[in-house]
Amino acid sequence: MRATRLVFLASLSTSALSLAPAFAAPVLAPHRAVYDLVLDQASDRSGITGLSGRMVYEFNGSACEGYTVKFRFVTQIATNDNTRLTDQQTTTFEDGEGKNFSFVTKSFVDQNLDKEVKGTATLDATGLKVALEKPEAGSVDLAKTQFPTQHLVELIEKAEKGETFYETSLFDGSEDADKVMTTTVIVGKKSAAPEADPERPALASLAKDKYWPVDIAYFDESKGGGEEVPEYRISFKLHENGLTRDLVMDYGDFSMTGKLVNLSLFPVPQAECKP
C-alpha cells in the first residue's frame, strides 16, 4: 500500500493560524495525531475479507529549522487464505525552503523486515536529483516538483483563496523513491462540523473549526499513453487550521477509512527565524 503519501495528509493543526493575516503562509504546528483504520469496501478481486489498523503521525519543526515527520501505518489484513500484519515506519526531513528532503521507510510483514528505502532528494532549477542508499546505492533524475510539506502548504493556501480545482505534483520518497506523482485536487465548499460528528471528542477545542472537503487523485507520471486512471485517491476533511481528518483511502480494488481518535498539540515555534 502506498501509505507513505498519507504523511502530508495526516494533519498539520495550529490555533496560531487564526492569528495570521489573510492568505499568509500557513503556520504548521508540531503535533501527534492517531487514526483508527477500518475496511471501507473491497472487490472480489482484492481477496480481502477484513482490515483494521492504526495510523500515527508526528510532526515537528518550523519554516526556520525544517520539518521532521515520524509516521507509522499498521494494518492487519484478512483474506480467505490467511491474515497478514503489515507495519510501515517512515521518518522524513524537509528543509523550510522545500529544497532538500531526506527519507527512510522500513516495511515489515508479520514482524519481519520486508523492505527498506533510504535516500535524499535535492531540488534545483533543473529538476530533482534523488540519491539512494537503500535498498541499493544509486541515483535518479526526475522532473521538478514539490515535497510533502510544501504540497500541503499550497493546498491550504489555495483553499483559503477559494480555489476549487488545481493540478500539481509530489515527490515523497514512497515506494522505490524513483517517481514523481501528478496530483489533481478538488476542494469543496467550507462547512461546519455537526454536533453528532464522531470525531468531535478527539478534536477537543478544535471541534468548532470549519473545514473543506478535499479529494486528491494521484497519477503515475512514468506511465504514458491511454486513458489516465489514478493509482489511488484520498478524500478527507481539511480544517481552516490545517487539521486533516475523516480519511477515505481508495486503492481501486479496496478502500479504507481513517478516523481521528487522538490529537496532541505541541508548542508552536516562534514565527520569526533567528539570524
CSV table of C-alpha atoms in Angstrom, one decimal:
chain,number,residue,atom,x,y,z
A,1,MET,CA,0.0,0.0,0.0
A,2,ARG,CA,1.2,3.5,-0.8
A,3,ALA,CA,0.8,4.6,2.8
A,4,THR,CA,3.8,7.0,2.8
A,5,ARG,CA,1.9,9.5,0.7
A,6,LEU,CA,-0.6,9.8,3.6
A,7,VAL,CA,2.2,11.6,5.6
A,8,PHE,CA,1.4,15.0,4.2
A,9,LEU,CA,-2.3,14.5,4.9
A,10,ALA,CA,-2.2,13.2,8.4
A,11,SER,CA,-2.9,16.6,9.9
A,12,LEU,CA,-1.0,19.8,10.5
A,13,SER,CA,-3.0,21.8,13.0
A,14,THR,CA,-2.5,25.1,14.8
A,15,SER,CA,-4.5,27.5,16.8
A,16,ALA,CA,-1.9,30.2,15.8
A,17,LEU,CA,-3.1,30.1,12.2
A,18,SER,CA,-6.2,32.1,13.0
A,19,LEU,CA,-3.9,35.0,14.1
A,20,ALA,CA,-2.2,35.2,10.7
A,21,PRO,CA,-3.2,37.8,8.1
A,22,ALA,CA,-5.5,36.6,5.3
A,23,PHE,CA,-3.7,34.4,2.8
A,24,ALA,CA,-0.5,34.4,4.8
A,25,ALA,CA,1.7,31.3,4.6
A,26,PRO,CA,0.1,28.7,7.0
A,27,VAL,CA,1.8,28.1,10.3
A,28,LEU,CA,2.2,24.4,10.8
A,29,ALA,CA,2.1,23.3,14.4
A,30,PRO,CA,4.0,20.4,15.9
A,31,HIS,CA,1.6,17.7,16.9
A,32,ARG,CA,0.8,14.0,17.1
A,33,ALA,CA,-2.4,12.5,15.5
A,34,VAL,CA,-3.7,9.0,15.8
A,35,TYR,CA,-6.2,7.4,13.4
A,36,ASP,CA,-8.1,4.1,13.6
A,37,LEU,CA,-8.3,2.3,10.3
A,38,VAL,CA,-11.1,0.0,9.1
A,39,LEU,CA,-12.1,-1.6,5.8
A,40,ASP,CA,-14.5,0.6,3.8
A,41,GLN,CA,-15.1,-1.8,0.8
A,42,ALA,CA,-13.3,-4.5,-1.1
A,43,SER,CA,-13.9,-6.1,-4.5
A,44,ASP,CA,-13.9,-9.9,-5.0
A,45,ARG,CA,-10.7,-9.4,-7.0
A,46,SER,CA,-8.9,-8.0,-4.0
A,47,GLY,CA,-9.5,-11.1,-1.9
A,48,ILE,CA,-9.7,-9.0,1.2
A,49,THR,CA,-12.4,-10.0,3.8
A,50,GLY,CA,-11.4,-7.7,6.6
A,51,LEU,CA,-9.0,-4.9,7.5
A,52,SER,CA,-8.2,-3.0,10.7
A,53,GLY,CA,-5.3,-0.9,11.9
A,54,ARG,CA,-3.9,2.3,13.2
A,55,MET,CA,-2.0,5.2,11.8
A,56,VAL,CA,0.2,7.5,13.9
A,57,TYR,CA,1.6,10.7,12.6
A,58,GLU,CA,4.0,13.0,14.5
A,59,PHE,CA,5.1,16.3,13.1
A,60,ASN,CA,7.8,18.7,14.4
A,61,GLY,CA,9.7,21.7,13.2
A,62,SER,CA,9.1,25.1,11.5
A,63,ALA,CA,9.8,27.0,8.4
A,64,CYS,CA,13.1,28.2,10.0
A,65,GLU,CA,14.5,24.8,11.1
A,66,GLY,CA,12.8,22.5,8.7
A,67,TYR,CA,10.1,19.8,9.3
A,68,THR,CA,10.5,16.3,10.7
A,69,VAL,CA,7.8,13.7,10.3
A,70,LYS,CA,7.6,10.3,12.0
A,71,PHE,CA,4.9,8.2,10.6
A,72,ARG,CA,3.7,4.6,11.4
A,73,PHE,CA,1.0,2.8,9.5
A,74,VAL,CA,0.0,-0.7,10.8
A,75,THR,CA,-2.7,-2.8,9.3
A,76,GLN,CA,-4.0,-6.4,9.8
A,77,ILE,CA,-5.4,-7.7,6.5
A,78,ALA,CA,-7.6,-10.8,6.4
A,79,THR,CA,-8.2,-12.8,3.2
A,80,ASN,CA,-9.9,-16.2,2.6
A,81,ASP,CA,-6.5,-17.8,2.9
A,82,ASN,CA,-4.7,-16.0,5.8
A,83,THR,CA,-4.2,-12.9,7.9
A,84,ARG,CA,-1.2,-10.7,7.4
A,85,LEU,CA,0.2,-7.9,9.6
A,86,THR,CA,1.9,-5.0,7.8
A,87,ASP,CA,3.8,-2.3,9.6
A,88,GLN,CA,5.3,0.7,7.7
A,89,GLN,CA,7.6,3.1,9.6
A,90,THR,CA,8.7,6.3,7.9
A,91,THR,CA,10.9,9.2,9.0
A,92,THR,CA,11.4,12.3,6.8
A,93,PHE,CA,13.1,15.7,7.0
A,94,GLU,CA,12.2,18.6,4.7
A,95,ASP,CA,14.0,21.9,4.9
A,96,GLY,CA,12.0,25.0,5.3
A,97,GLU,CA,12.6,26.2,1.7
A,98,GLY,CA,11.4,22.9,0.2
A,99,LYS,CA,14.8,22.3,-1.5
A,100,ASN,CA,16.1,19.2,0.4
A,101,PHE,CA,14.3,16.1,1.5
A,102,SER,CA,15.6,13.0,3.3
A,103,PHE,CA,13.6,9.9,3.9
A,104,VAL,CA,13.8,6.4,5.3
A,105,THR,CA,11.0,3.8,5.2
A,106,LYS,CA,11.1,0.3,6.8
A,107,SER,CA,8.3,-2.1,5.8
A,108,PHE,CA,7.6,-5.1,7.9
A,109,VAL,CA,5.3,-8.1,7.1
A,110,ASP,CA,4.4,-10.3,10.1
A,111,GLN,CA,7.1,-8.5,12.1
A,112,ASN,CA,9.9,-9.4,9.6
A,113,LEU,CA,11.7,-6.6,7.7
A,114,ASP,CA,10.5,-6.9,4.1
A,115,LYS,CA,12.0,-3.7,2.6
A,116,GLU,CA,14.0,-0.6,3.5
A,117,VAL,CA,14.2,2.5,1.3
A,118,LYS,CA,16.6,5.3,2.3
A,119,GLY,CA,17.8,8.4,0.5
A,120,THR,CA,17.9,12.1,-0.1
A,121,ALA,CA,16.4,14.3,-2.7
A,122,THR,CA,17.6,17.8,-3.8
A,123,LEU,CA,15.6,20.3,-5.8
A,124,ASP,CA,17.2,22.9,-8.1
A,125,ALA,CA,16.4,24.9,-11.2
A,126,THR,CA,16.9,21.9,-13.5
A,127,GLY,CA,14.8,19.3,-11.6
A,128,LEU,CA,15.0,16.8,-8.8
A,129,LYS,CA,18.1,14.7,-8.0
A,130,VAL,CA,17.5,11.6,-5.9
A,131,ALA,CA,20.4,9.8,-4.2
A,132,LEU,CA,19.5,6.4,-2.8
A,133,GLU,CA,21.4,4.4,-0.1
A,134,LYS,CA,19.0,1.5,0.3
A,135,PRO,CA,17.9,-1.0,-0.9
A,136,GLU,CA,20.8,-0.3,-3.3
A,137,ALA,CA,23.1,2.7,-3.9
A,138,GLY,CA,22.1,4.7,-6.9
A,139,SER,CA,20.7,7.9,-8.3
A,140,VAL,CA,17.8,9.1,-10.5
A,141,ASP,CA,16.9,12.4,-12.1
A,142,LEU,CA,13.3,13.5,-12.0
A,143,ALA,CA,11.2,16.4,-13.0
A,144,LYS,CA,10.9,19.5,-10.8
A,145,THR,CA,8.3,19.0,-8.2
A,146,GLN,CA,7.3,19.6,-4.5
A,147,PHE,CA,7.9,17.7,-1.3
A,148,PRO,CA,5.1,16.8,1.1
A,149,THR,CA,5.1,19.9,3.4
A,150,GLN,CA,5.2,22.3,0.6
A,151,HIS,CA,2.5,20.4,-1.2
A,152,LEU,CA,0.2,20.7,1.9
A,153,VAL,CA,1.1,24.4,2.3
A,154,GLU,CA,0.0,25.0,-1.3
A,155,LEU,CA,-3.3,23.2,-0.7
A,156,ILE,CA,-4.1,25.3,2.4
A,157,GLU,CA,-3.3,28.5,0.6
A,158,LYS,CA,-5.5,27.6,-2.4
A,159,ALA,CA,-8.4,26.6,-0.2
A,160,GLU,CA,-8.2,29.9,1.7
A,161,LYS,CA,-8.3,31.7,-1.6
A,162,GLY,CA,-11.4,29.8,-2.7
A,163,GLU,CA,-9.8,27.8,-5.5
A,164,THR,CA,-11.8,24.6,-6.1
A,165,PHE,CA,-9.6,22.6,-8.6
A,166,TYR,CA,-5.9,22.5,-9.5
A,167,GLU,CA,-3.2,20.1,-10.6
A,168,THR,CA,0.3,19.9,-9.2
A,169,SER,CA,2.9,17.2,-8.4
A,170,LEU,CA,4.7,15.5,-5.5
A,171,PHE,CA,7.8,13.5,-4.5
A,172,ASP,CA,7.7,11.9,-1.1
A,173,GLY,CA,10.2,9.0,-1.2
A,174,SER,CA,7.5,6.3,-1.2
A,175,GLU,CA,7.6,3.0,-3.0
A,176,ASP,CA,11.0,2.8,-4.7
A,177,ALA,CA,11.6,6.6,-4.5
A,178,ASP,CA,12.0,6.8,-8.2
A,179,LYS,CA,9.0,8.7,-9.4
A,180,VAL,CA,7.1,12.0,-9.3
A,181,MET,CA,3.3,11.7,-8.9
A,182,THR,CA,0.9,14.1,-10.5
A,183,THR,CA,-1.9,15.1,-8.2
A,184,THR,CA,-5.3,16.6,-9.1
A,185,VAL,CA,-7.0,18.3,-6.2
A,186,ILE,CA,-10.7,19.2,-5.7
A,187,VAL,CA,-11.8,21.4,-2.8
A,188,GLY,CA,-15.4,21.6,-1.8
A,189,LYS,CA,-17.5,24.2,0.0
A,190,LYS,CA,-16.4,25.1,3.5
A,191,SER,CA,-18.7,23.6,6.2
A,192,ALA,CA,-19.1,23.4,9.9
A,193,ALA,CA,-18.8,20.1,11.8
A,194,PRO,CA,-22.2,18.9,13.1
A,195,GLU,CA,-22.7,18.2,16.8
A,196,ALA,CA,-23.0,14.5,16.0
A,197,ASP,CA,-19.6,14.3,14.3
A,198,PRO,CA,-18.0,11.1,15.7
A,199,GLU,CA,-14.5,12.7,15.6
A,200,ARG,CA,-15.5,15.7,17.8
A,201,PRO,CA,-14.2,14.2,21.1
A,202,ALA,CA,-10.7,13.9,19.6
A,203,LEU,CA,-10.8,17.4,18.2
A,204,ALA,CA,-11.5,19.0,21.7
A,205,SER,CA,-11.0,22.8,21.4
A,206,LEU,CA,-10.8,22.5,17.6
A,207,ALA,CA,-14.3,20.9,17.3
A,208,LYS,CA,-15.9,24.1,16.1
A,209,ASP,CA,-13.4,24.8,13.3
A,210,LYS,CA,-14.8,24.8,9.8
A,211,TYR,CA,-13.3,22.5,7.1
A,212,TRP,CA,-13.2,21.9,3.4
A,213,PRO,CA,-14.0,18.5,1.9
A,214,VAL,CA,-10.9,17.6,-0.3
A,215,ASP,CA,-10.4,14.9,-2.8
A,216,ILE,CA,-6.9,14.2,-4.3
A,217,ALA,CA,-6.2,11.7,-7.1
A,218,TYR,CA,-2.6,10.5,-7.7
A,219,PHE,CA,-1.3,9.7,-11.2
A,220,ASP,CA,2.0,8.0,-12.1
A,221,GLU,CA,3.8,10.3,-14.5
A,222,SER,CA,6.0,7.5,-15.7
A,223,LYS,CA,3.0,5.7,-17.3
A,224,GLY,CA,2.3,7.2,-20.7
A,225,GLY,CA,-0.4,6.6,-23.3
A,226,GLY,CA,-4.1,5.6,-22.9
A,227,GLU,CA,-6.7,6.9,-20.6
A,228,GLU,CA,-5.2,8.0,-17.3
A,229,VAL,CA,-6.5,6.2,-14.3
A,230,PRO,CA,-5.4,7.3,-10.8
A,231,GLU,CA,-3.1,5.0,-8.9
A,232,TYR,CA,-5.3,5.8,-5.8
A,233,ARG,CA,-7.4,8.6,-4.3
A,234,ILE,CA,-7.6,10.1,-0.9
A,235,SER,CA,-10.6,12.1,0.5
A,236,PHE,CA,-10.6,14.0,3.8
A,237,LYS,CA,-11.8,17.0,5.7
A,238,LEU,CA,-9.3,19.9,5.8
A,239,HIS,CA,-9.9,22.3,8.6
A,240,GLU,CA,-9.0,26.0,8.4
A,241,ASN,CA,-6.1,25.4,10.8
A,242,GLY,CA,-4.7,22.6,8.7
A,243,LEU,CA,-6.1,19.6,10.6
A,244,THR,CA,-6.9,16.7,8.3
A,245,ARG,CA,-9.3,14.0,9.4
A,246,ASP,CA,-12.1,11.6,8.3
A,247,LEU,CA,-9.9,10.0,5.7
A,248,VAL,CA,-11.0,7.7,2.9
A,249,MET,CA,-8.1,5.9,1.1
A,250,ASP,CA,-9.2,4.3,-2.1
A,251,TYR,CA,-6.7,1.9,-3.8
A,252,GLY,CA,-9.0,0.7,-6.5
A,253,ASP,CA,-9.7,-2.9,-5.5
A,254,PHE,CA,-10.4,-1.8,-1.9
A,255,SER,CA,-10.6,1.2,0.3
A,256,MET,CA,-10.3,2.0,4.0
A,257,THR,CA,-11.3,4.8,6.3
A,258,GLY,CA,-9.2,6.6,8.9
A,259,LYS,CA,-11.0,8.3,11.9
A,260,LEU,CA,-9.1,10.7,14.2
A,261,VAL,CA,-9.2,9.2,17.7
A,262,ASN,CA,-6.5,11.2,19.5
A,263,LEU,CA,-4.8,14.6,18.9
A,264,SER,CA,-1.9,16.2,20.9
A,265,LEU,CA,-0.8,19.7,20.0
A,266,PHE,CA,2.7,20.7,20.9
A,267,PRO,CA,4.1,24.3,21.4
A,268,VAL,CA,4.1,26.4,18.2
A,269,PRO,CA,7.6,27.6,17.3
A,270,GLN,CA,8.5,31.3,17.1
A,271,ALA,CA,7.2,32.8,13.8
A,272,GLU,CA,10.4,34.7,13.1
A,273,CYS,CA,13.7,33.0,12.1
A,274,LYS,CA,16.8,33.8,14.1
A,275,PRO,CA,19.7,35.1,12.0
